[in-house]
Coordinates of C-alpha atoms and ligand atoms in Angstrom, one line a residue:
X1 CA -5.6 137.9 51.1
X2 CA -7.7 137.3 54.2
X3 CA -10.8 135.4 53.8
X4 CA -13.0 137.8 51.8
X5 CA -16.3 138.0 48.9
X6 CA -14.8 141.0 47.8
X7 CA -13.2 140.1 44.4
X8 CA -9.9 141.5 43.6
X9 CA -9.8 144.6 42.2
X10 CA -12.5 145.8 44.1
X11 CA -13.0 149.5 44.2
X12 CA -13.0 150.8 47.9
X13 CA -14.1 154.9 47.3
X14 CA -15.8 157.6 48.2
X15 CA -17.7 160.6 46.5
X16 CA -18.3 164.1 46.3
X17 CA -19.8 166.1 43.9
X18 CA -18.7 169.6 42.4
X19 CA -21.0 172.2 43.6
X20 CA -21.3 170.7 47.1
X21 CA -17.3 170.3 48.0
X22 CA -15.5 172.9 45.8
X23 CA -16.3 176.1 46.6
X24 CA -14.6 179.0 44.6
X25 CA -17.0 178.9 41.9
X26 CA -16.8 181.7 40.0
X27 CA -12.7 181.0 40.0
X28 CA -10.6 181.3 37.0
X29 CA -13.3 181.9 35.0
X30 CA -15.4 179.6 35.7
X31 CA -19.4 180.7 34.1
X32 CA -22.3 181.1 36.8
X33 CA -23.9 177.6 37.6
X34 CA -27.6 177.3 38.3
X35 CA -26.8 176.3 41.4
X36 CA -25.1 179.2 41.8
X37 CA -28.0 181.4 41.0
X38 CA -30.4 179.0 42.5
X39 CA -28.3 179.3 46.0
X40 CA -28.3 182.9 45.9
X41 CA -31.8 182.8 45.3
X42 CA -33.3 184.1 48.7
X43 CA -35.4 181.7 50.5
X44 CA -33.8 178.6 48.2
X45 CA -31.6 176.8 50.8
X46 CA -31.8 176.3 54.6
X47 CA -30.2 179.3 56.5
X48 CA -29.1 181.3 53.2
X49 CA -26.0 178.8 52.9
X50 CA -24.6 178.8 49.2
X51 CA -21.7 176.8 47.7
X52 CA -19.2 179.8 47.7
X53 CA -16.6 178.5 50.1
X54 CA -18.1 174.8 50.8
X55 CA -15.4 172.2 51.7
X56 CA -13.1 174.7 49.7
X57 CA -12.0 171.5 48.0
X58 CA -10.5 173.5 45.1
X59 CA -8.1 175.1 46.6
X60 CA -7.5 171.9 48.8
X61 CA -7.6 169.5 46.9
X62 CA -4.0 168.4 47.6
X63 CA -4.9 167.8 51.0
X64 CA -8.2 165.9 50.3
X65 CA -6.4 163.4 47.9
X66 CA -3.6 163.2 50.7
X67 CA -6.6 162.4 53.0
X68 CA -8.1 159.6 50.9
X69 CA -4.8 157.7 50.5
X70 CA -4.4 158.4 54.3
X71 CA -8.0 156.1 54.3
X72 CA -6.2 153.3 52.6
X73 CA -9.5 154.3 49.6
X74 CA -8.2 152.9 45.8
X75 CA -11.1 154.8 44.5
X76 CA -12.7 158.2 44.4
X77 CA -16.0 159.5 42.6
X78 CA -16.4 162.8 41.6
X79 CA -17.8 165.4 39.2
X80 CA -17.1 168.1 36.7
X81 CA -18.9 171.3 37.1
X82 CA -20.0 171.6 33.4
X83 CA -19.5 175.8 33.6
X84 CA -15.8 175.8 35.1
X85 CA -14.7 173.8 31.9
X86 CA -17.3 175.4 29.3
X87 CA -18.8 178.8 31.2
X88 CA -21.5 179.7 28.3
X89 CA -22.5 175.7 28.3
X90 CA -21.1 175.5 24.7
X91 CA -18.7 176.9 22.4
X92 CA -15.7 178.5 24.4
X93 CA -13.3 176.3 26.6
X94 CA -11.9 177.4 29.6
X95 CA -8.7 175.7 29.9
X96 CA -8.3 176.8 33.4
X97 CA -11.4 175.3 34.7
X98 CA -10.4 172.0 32.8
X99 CA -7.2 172.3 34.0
X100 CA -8.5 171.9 37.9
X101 CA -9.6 168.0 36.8
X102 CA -6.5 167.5 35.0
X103 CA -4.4 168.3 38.4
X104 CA -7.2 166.5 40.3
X105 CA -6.8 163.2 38.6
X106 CA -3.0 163.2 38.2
X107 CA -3.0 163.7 41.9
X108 CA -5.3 160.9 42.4
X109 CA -3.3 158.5 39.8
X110 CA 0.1 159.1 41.5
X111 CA -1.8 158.3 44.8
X112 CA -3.0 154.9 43.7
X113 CA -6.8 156.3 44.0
X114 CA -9.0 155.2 40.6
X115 CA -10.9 158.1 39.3
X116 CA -14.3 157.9 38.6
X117 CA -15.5 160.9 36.8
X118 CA -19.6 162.4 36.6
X119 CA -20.0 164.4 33.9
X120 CA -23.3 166.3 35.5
X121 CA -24.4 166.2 39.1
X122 CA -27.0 168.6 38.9
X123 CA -25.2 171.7 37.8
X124 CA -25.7 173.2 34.8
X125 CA -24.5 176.1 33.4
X126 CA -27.1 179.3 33.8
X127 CA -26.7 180.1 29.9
X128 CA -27.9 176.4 29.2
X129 CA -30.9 177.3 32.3
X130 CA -31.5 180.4 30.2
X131 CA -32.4 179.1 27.5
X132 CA -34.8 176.1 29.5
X133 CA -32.1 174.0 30.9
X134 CA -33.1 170.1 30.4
X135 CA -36.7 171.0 28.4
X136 CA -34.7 172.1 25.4
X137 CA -34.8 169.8 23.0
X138 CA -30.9 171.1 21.8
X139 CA -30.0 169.6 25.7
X140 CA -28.6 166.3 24.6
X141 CA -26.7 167.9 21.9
X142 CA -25.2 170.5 24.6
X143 CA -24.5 167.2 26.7
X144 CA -22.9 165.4 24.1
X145 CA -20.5 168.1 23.3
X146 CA -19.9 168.5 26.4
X147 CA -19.3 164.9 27.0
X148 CA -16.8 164.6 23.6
X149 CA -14.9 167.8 25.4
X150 CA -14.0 166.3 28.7
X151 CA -13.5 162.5 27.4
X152 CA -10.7 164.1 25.0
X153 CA -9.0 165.7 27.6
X154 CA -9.2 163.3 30.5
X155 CA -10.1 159.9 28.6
X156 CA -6.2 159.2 28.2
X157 CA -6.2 158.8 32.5
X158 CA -10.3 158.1 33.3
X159 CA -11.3 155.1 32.5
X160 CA -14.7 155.0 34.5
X161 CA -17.2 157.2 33.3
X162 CA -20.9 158.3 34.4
X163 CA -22.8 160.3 32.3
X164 CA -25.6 162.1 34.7
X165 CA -25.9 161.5 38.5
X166 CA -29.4 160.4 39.3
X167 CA -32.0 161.9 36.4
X168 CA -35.1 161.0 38.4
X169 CA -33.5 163.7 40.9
X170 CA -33.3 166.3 38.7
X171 CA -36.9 165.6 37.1
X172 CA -38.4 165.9 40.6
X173 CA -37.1 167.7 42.5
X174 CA -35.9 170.5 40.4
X175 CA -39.1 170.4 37.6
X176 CA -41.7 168.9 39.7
X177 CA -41.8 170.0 43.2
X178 CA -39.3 172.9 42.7
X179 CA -37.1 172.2 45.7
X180 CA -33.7 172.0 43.8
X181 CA -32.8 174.1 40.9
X182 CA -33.9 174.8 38.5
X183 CA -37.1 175.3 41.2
X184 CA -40.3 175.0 39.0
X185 CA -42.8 173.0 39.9
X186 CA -44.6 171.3 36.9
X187 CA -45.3 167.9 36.2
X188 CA -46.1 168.5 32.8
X189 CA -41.8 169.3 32.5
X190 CA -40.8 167.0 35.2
X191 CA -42.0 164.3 32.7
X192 CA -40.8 165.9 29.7
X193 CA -37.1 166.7 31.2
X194 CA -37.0 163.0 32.3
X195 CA -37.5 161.9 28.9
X196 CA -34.8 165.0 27.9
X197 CA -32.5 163.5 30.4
X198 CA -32.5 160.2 28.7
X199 CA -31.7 161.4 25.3
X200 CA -28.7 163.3 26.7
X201 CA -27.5 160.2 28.8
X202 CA -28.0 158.4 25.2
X203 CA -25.8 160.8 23.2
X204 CA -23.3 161.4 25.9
X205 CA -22.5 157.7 25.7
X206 CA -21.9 157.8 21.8
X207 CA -20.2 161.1 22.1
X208 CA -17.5 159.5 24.8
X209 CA -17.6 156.2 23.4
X210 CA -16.1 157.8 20.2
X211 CA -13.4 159.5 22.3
X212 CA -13.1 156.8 24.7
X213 CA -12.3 153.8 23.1
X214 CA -9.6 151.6 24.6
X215 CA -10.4 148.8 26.3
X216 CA -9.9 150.2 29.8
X217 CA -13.1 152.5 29.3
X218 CA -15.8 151.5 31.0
X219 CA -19.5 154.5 30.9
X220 CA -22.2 154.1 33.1
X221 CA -25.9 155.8 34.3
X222 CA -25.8 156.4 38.3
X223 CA -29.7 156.3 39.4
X224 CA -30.8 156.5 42.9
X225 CA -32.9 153.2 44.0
X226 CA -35.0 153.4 46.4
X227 CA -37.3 150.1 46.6
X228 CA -41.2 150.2 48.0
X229 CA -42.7 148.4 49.9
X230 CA -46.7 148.7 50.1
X231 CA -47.9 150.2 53.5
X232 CA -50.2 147.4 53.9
X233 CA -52.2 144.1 51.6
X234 CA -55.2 146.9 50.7
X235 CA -55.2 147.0 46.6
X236 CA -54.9 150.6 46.9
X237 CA -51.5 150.8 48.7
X238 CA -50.1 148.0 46.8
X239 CA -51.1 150.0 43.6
X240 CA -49.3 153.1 45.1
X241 CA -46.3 151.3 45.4
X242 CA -46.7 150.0 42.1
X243 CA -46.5 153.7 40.9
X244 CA -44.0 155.3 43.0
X245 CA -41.5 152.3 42.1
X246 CA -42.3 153.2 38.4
X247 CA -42.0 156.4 38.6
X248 CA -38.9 156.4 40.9
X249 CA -37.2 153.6 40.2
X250 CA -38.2 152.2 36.7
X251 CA -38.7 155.4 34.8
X252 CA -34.9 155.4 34.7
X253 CA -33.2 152.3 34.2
X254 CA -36.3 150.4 31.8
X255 CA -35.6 152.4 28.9
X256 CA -31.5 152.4 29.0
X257 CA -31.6 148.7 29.9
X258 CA -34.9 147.4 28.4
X259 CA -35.9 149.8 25.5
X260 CA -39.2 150.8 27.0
X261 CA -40.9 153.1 29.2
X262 CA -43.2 151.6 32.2
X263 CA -46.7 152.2 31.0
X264 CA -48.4 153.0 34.4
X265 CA -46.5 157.0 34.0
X266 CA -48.4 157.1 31.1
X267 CA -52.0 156.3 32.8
X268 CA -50.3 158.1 35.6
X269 CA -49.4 161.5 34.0
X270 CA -52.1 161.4 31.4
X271 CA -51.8 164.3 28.5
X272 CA -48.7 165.7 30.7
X273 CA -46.9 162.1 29.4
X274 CA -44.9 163.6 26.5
X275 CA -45.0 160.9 23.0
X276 CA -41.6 159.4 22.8
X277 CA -40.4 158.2 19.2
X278 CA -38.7 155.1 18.4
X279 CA -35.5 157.0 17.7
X280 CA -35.2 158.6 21.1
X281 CA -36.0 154.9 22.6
X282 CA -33.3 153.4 20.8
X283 CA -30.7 156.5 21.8
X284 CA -31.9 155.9 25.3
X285 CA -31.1 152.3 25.1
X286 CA -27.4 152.7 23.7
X287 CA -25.5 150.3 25.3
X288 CA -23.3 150.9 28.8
X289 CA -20.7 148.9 30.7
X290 CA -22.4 149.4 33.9
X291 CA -24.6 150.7 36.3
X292 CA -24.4 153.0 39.5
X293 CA -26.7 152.8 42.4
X294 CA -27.2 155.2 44.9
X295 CA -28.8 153.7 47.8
X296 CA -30.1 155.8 51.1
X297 CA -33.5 154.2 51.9
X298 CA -36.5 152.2 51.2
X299 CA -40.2 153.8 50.5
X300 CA -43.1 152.3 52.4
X301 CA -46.2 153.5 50.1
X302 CA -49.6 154.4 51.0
X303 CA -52.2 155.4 48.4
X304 CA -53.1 158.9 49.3
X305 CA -55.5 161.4 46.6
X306 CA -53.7 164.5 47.7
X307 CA -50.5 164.0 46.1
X308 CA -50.7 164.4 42.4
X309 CA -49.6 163.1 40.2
X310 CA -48.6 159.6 41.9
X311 CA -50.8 159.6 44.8
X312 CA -48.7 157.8 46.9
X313 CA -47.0 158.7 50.3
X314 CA -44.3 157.4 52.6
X315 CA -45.6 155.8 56.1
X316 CA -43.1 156.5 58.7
X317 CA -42.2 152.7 60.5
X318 CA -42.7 152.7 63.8
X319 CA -39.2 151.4 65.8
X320 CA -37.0 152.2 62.5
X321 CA -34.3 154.0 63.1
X322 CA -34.2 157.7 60.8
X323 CA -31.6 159.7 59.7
X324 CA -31.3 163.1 59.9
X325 CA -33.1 163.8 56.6
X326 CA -36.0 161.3 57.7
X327 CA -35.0 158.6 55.8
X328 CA -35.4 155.4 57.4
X329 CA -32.4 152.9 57.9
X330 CA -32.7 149.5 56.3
X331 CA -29.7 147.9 55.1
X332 CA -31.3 144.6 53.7
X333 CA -33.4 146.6 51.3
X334 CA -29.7 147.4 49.9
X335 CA -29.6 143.9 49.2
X336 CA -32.3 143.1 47.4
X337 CA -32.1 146.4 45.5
X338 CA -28.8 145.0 44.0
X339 CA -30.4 141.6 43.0
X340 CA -33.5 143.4 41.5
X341 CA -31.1 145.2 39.2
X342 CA -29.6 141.9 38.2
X343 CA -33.1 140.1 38.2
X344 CA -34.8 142.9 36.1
X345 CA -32.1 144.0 33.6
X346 CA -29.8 141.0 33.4
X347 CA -26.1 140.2 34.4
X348 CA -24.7 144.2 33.6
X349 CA -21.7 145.1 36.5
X350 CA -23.3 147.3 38.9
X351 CA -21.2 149.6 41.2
X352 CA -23.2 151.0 44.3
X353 CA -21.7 154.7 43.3
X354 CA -23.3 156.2 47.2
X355 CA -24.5 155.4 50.2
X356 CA -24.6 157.0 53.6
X357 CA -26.2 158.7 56.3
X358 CA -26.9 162.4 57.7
X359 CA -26.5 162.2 61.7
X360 CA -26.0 164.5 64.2
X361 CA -22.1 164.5 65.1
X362 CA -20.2 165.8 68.1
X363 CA -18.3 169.1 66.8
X364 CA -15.4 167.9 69.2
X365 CA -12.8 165.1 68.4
X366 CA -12.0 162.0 71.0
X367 CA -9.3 159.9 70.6
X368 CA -10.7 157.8 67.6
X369 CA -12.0 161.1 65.6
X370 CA -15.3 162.3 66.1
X371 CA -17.6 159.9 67.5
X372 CA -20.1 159.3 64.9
X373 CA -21.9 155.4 66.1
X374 CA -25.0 155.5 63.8
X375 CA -23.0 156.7 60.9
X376 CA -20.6 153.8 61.4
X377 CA -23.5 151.4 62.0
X378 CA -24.8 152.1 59.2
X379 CA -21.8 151.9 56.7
X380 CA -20.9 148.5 58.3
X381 CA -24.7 147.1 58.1
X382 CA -24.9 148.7 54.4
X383 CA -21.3 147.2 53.3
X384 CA -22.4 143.3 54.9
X385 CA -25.4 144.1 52.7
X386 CA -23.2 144.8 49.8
X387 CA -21.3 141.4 50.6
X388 CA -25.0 139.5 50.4
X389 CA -25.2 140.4 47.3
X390 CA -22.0 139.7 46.4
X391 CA -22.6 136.3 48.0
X392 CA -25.8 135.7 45.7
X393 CA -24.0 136.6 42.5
X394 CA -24.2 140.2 41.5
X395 CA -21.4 141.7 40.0
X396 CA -20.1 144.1 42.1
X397 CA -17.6 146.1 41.4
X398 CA -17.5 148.7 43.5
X399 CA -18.6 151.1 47.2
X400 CA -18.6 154.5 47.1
X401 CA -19.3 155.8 50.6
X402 CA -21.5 159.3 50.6
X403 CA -19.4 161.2 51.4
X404 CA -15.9 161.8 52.0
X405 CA -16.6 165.1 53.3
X406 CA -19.5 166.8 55.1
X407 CA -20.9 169.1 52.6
X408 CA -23.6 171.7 51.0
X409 CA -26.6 169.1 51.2
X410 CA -28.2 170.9 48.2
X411 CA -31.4 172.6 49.8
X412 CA -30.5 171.5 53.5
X413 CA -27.4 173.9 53.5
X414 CA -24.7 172.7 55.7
X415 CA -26.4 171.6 58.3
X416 CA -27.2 167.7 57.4
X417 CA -23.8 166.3 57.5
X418 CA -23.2 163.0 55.5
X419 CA -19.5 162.7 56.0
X420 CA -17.2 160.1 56.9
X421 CA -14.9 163.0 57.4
X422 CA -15.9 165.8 59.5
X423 CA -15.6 169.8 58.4
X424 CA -15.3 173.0 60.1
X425 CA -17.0 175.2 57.7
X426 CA -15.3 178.0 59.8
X427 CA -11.3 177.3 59.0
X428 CA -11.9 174.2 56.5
X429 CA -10.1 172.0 59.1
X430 CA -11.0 168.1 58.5
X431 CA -11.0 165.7 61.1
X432 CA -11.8 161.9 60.1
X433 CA -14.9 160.3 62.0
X434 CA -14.6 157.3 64.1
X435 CA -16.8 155.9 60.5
X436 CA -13.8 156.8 58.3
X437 CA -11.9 155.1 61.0
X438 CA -13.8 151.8 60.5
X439 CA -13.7 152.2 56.9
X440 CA -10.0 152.3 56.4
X441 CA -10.0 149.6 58.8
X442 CA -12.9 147.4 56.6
X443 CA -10.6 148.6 53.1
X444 CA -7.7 147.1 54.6
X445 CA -8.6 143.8 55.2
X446 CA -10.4 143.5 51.6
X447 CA -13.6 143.5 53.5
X448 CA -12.8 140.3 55.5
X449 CA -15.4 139.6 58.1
X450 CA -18.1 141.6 56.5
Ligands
BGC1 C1 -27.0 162.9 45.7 C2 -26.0 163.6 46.5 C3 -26.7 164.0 47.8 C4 -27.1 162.7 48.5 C5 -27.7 162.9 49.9 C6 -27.9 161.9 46.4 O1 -29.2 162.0 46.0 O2 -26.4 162.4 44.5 O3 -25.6 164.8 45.9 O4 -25.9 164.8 48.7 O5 -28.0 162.0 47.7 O6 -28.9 163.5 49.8

């Protein structure tokens, strides 16, 4: 082994998530999604794209597990969509839908590729939205046997498990500002559905724990970090960053790993801030093997009155580089994002389950793929940032690129492409990047020289 901080065993992946990648989604009799209904919501995303075809990665999926082994990747993160396996939500299996992640991780084992499976990444089914989605207070009993389901089939070959992809995500942007579906816009029930989410993530834990057992299981929570920074010394601004962290950042991870909830969303939110009993705390807190981090940017917060409820906005940095979704580049906040975790919630193995970039890329191929320069940039800035941490002690286990294939970027539609591999929505045609290039390149050399 070359000269590496990379420990052995090292997971070397990319991700995708259901709704945005597979396409087909009414197939085999699958139930309709909320994303589903949300995307063929007029007006919902950019250009009237919807997930109906996508990367058509269920009907490819050979090929896209062919692909990844091609990338020298040992690992690959994905997700269930909740109504292809159960299409009312509950009750009724659909052993045809189940049967897709069944091929999909055989294929993955017999390529030497580690599965890492999501059980929700923001779609839910639209009988579950019917009857209000997340604010039920039934959810977490939905999730859990939901959760029981999928870990009996699968838990025999998955040992990684997440239970939700980023809660703070679905709290905000579908409850609170309405972007993403559900699309209301209510802080009132973006609060309430965060502490909803919690619950669920609480009793999907026990519900797989109790299928998945053995000692190769390992669940985890993937949250999306994004660190502040105040936009200048003034108390104001420093308090705004104060709040956006805690709402952001800590809302998430101090009740799973600390047992409490930060009290500044409670001065924050005022009578919106829904009680919370000791009970649900403790659920929350029920223990996990590790934590994911999704890492895109850093927030630079201001204190602003017209933003309610945190009064806080982003200053753009003048010189920083910005993707194409306006987020600004800055690897070393990566860094310290990973030593926060360690330094706020103790020694627990962390995995940075995404990271990447939306860039404008050439639709033409050159010899080394598609030249995509900031995107590589980027993933070989972000991955020496991932060896700094490595370097000061966190244990980490894992990189999961974002994402093996362009894809539906929720709201954005199709246009903000975050691929390391590039797709021609019109034939479905992949074509690897100059990024997946460097990436294969990076895996093969255990990260030596990073
Ligand atoms: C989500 C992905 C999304 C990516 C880029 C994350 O918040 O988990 O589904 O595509 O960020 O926006």
């Amino acid at each position: 082994m070359p000269d590496t901080v990379f420990p052995p065993g090292f997971l070397w992946g990319a991700a995708t998530s259901a709704y945005q990648v597979e396409g087909s989604p009414l197939a085999d009799g699958a139930g309709i999604s909320n994303w589903h209904r949300f995307a063929h919501t007029p007006g919902r995303i950019a250009g009237g794209d919807t997930g109906d075809i996508a990367c058509d990665h269920y009907r490819r999926m050979p090929e896209d597990v062919a692909l990844m082994r091609t990338l020298g990747l040992n690992a690959y993160r994905f997700s269930v969509a909740w109504s292809r396996v159960l299409p009312e939500g509950r009750g009724r299996l659909n052993a045809a839908g189940l049967g897709f992640y069944e091929r999909l991780v055989d294929q993955l084992l017999g390529a030497g590729i580690t599965p890492m499976l999501t059980l929700h990444h923001w779609d839910l089914p639209a009988a579950l939205d019917d009857r209000g989605g997340w604010l039920n207070p039934d959810s977490a009993d939905w999730f859990a046997d939901y959760a029981a389901l999928v870990g009996r089939a699968l838990g025999d070959r998955v040992a990684l498990w997440t239970t939700l992809n980023e809660p703070w995500v679905i709290a905000d942007g579908g409850f609170m500002h309405g972007v993403l579906a559900p699309g209301h816009r209510s802080a009132w029930e973006a609060a309430l559905v965060a502490q909803r989410l919690l619950c669920a993530h609480g009793r999907g834990v026990q519900a797989l724990r109790a299928e998945c057992s053995g000692p190769q299981h390992r669940i985890g929570l993937v949250v999306n970090i994004e660190p502040k920074r105040a936009a200048s010394d003034h108390p104001a601004d420093r308090a705004a960053c104060e709040r956006a962290h805690a709402y952001m950042n800590r809302q998430y991870l101090d009740p799973v790993l600390r047992g409490e909830r930060p009290a500044e969303l409670a001065a924050l939110f005022g009578p919106a801030w829904p009680a919370c009993s000791d009970e649900d705390i403790a659920l929350m807190r029920t223990p996990i093997d590790w934590v994911g981090i999704n890492y895109y940017t850093r927030g630079v917060m201001a204190h602003d009155e017209t933003t309610w409820p945190l009064q806080a906005r982003h200053v753009r940095q003048p010189g920083a580089t910005y993707t194409e979704t306006g987020w600004e580049v800055h690897a070393r906040a990566l860094t310290e994002t990973l030593l926060w975790v360690r330094e706020r919630y103790g020694d627990i193995p962390q995995y940075v389950t995404e990271n990447g970039a939306a860039f404008y890329d050439p639709p033409v191929a050159g010899p080394d793929g598609i030249a995509d320069p900031l995107r590589l940039q980027y993933l070989r800035d972000h991955l020496g940032a991932v060896a700094d941490a490595i370097r000061a002690g966190v244990d980490l286990r894992g990189y999961f690129a974002w994402s093996l294939l362009d894809n539906l970027e929720w709201a954005h539609g199709y246009a903000k492409r975050f691929g390391i591999v590039h797709v021609d929505f019109a034939t479905g045609r992949r074509t690897p990047k100059a990024s997946a290039r460097w990436y294969a390149k990076a895996i093969a050399r255990h990260g030596a020289g990073l």
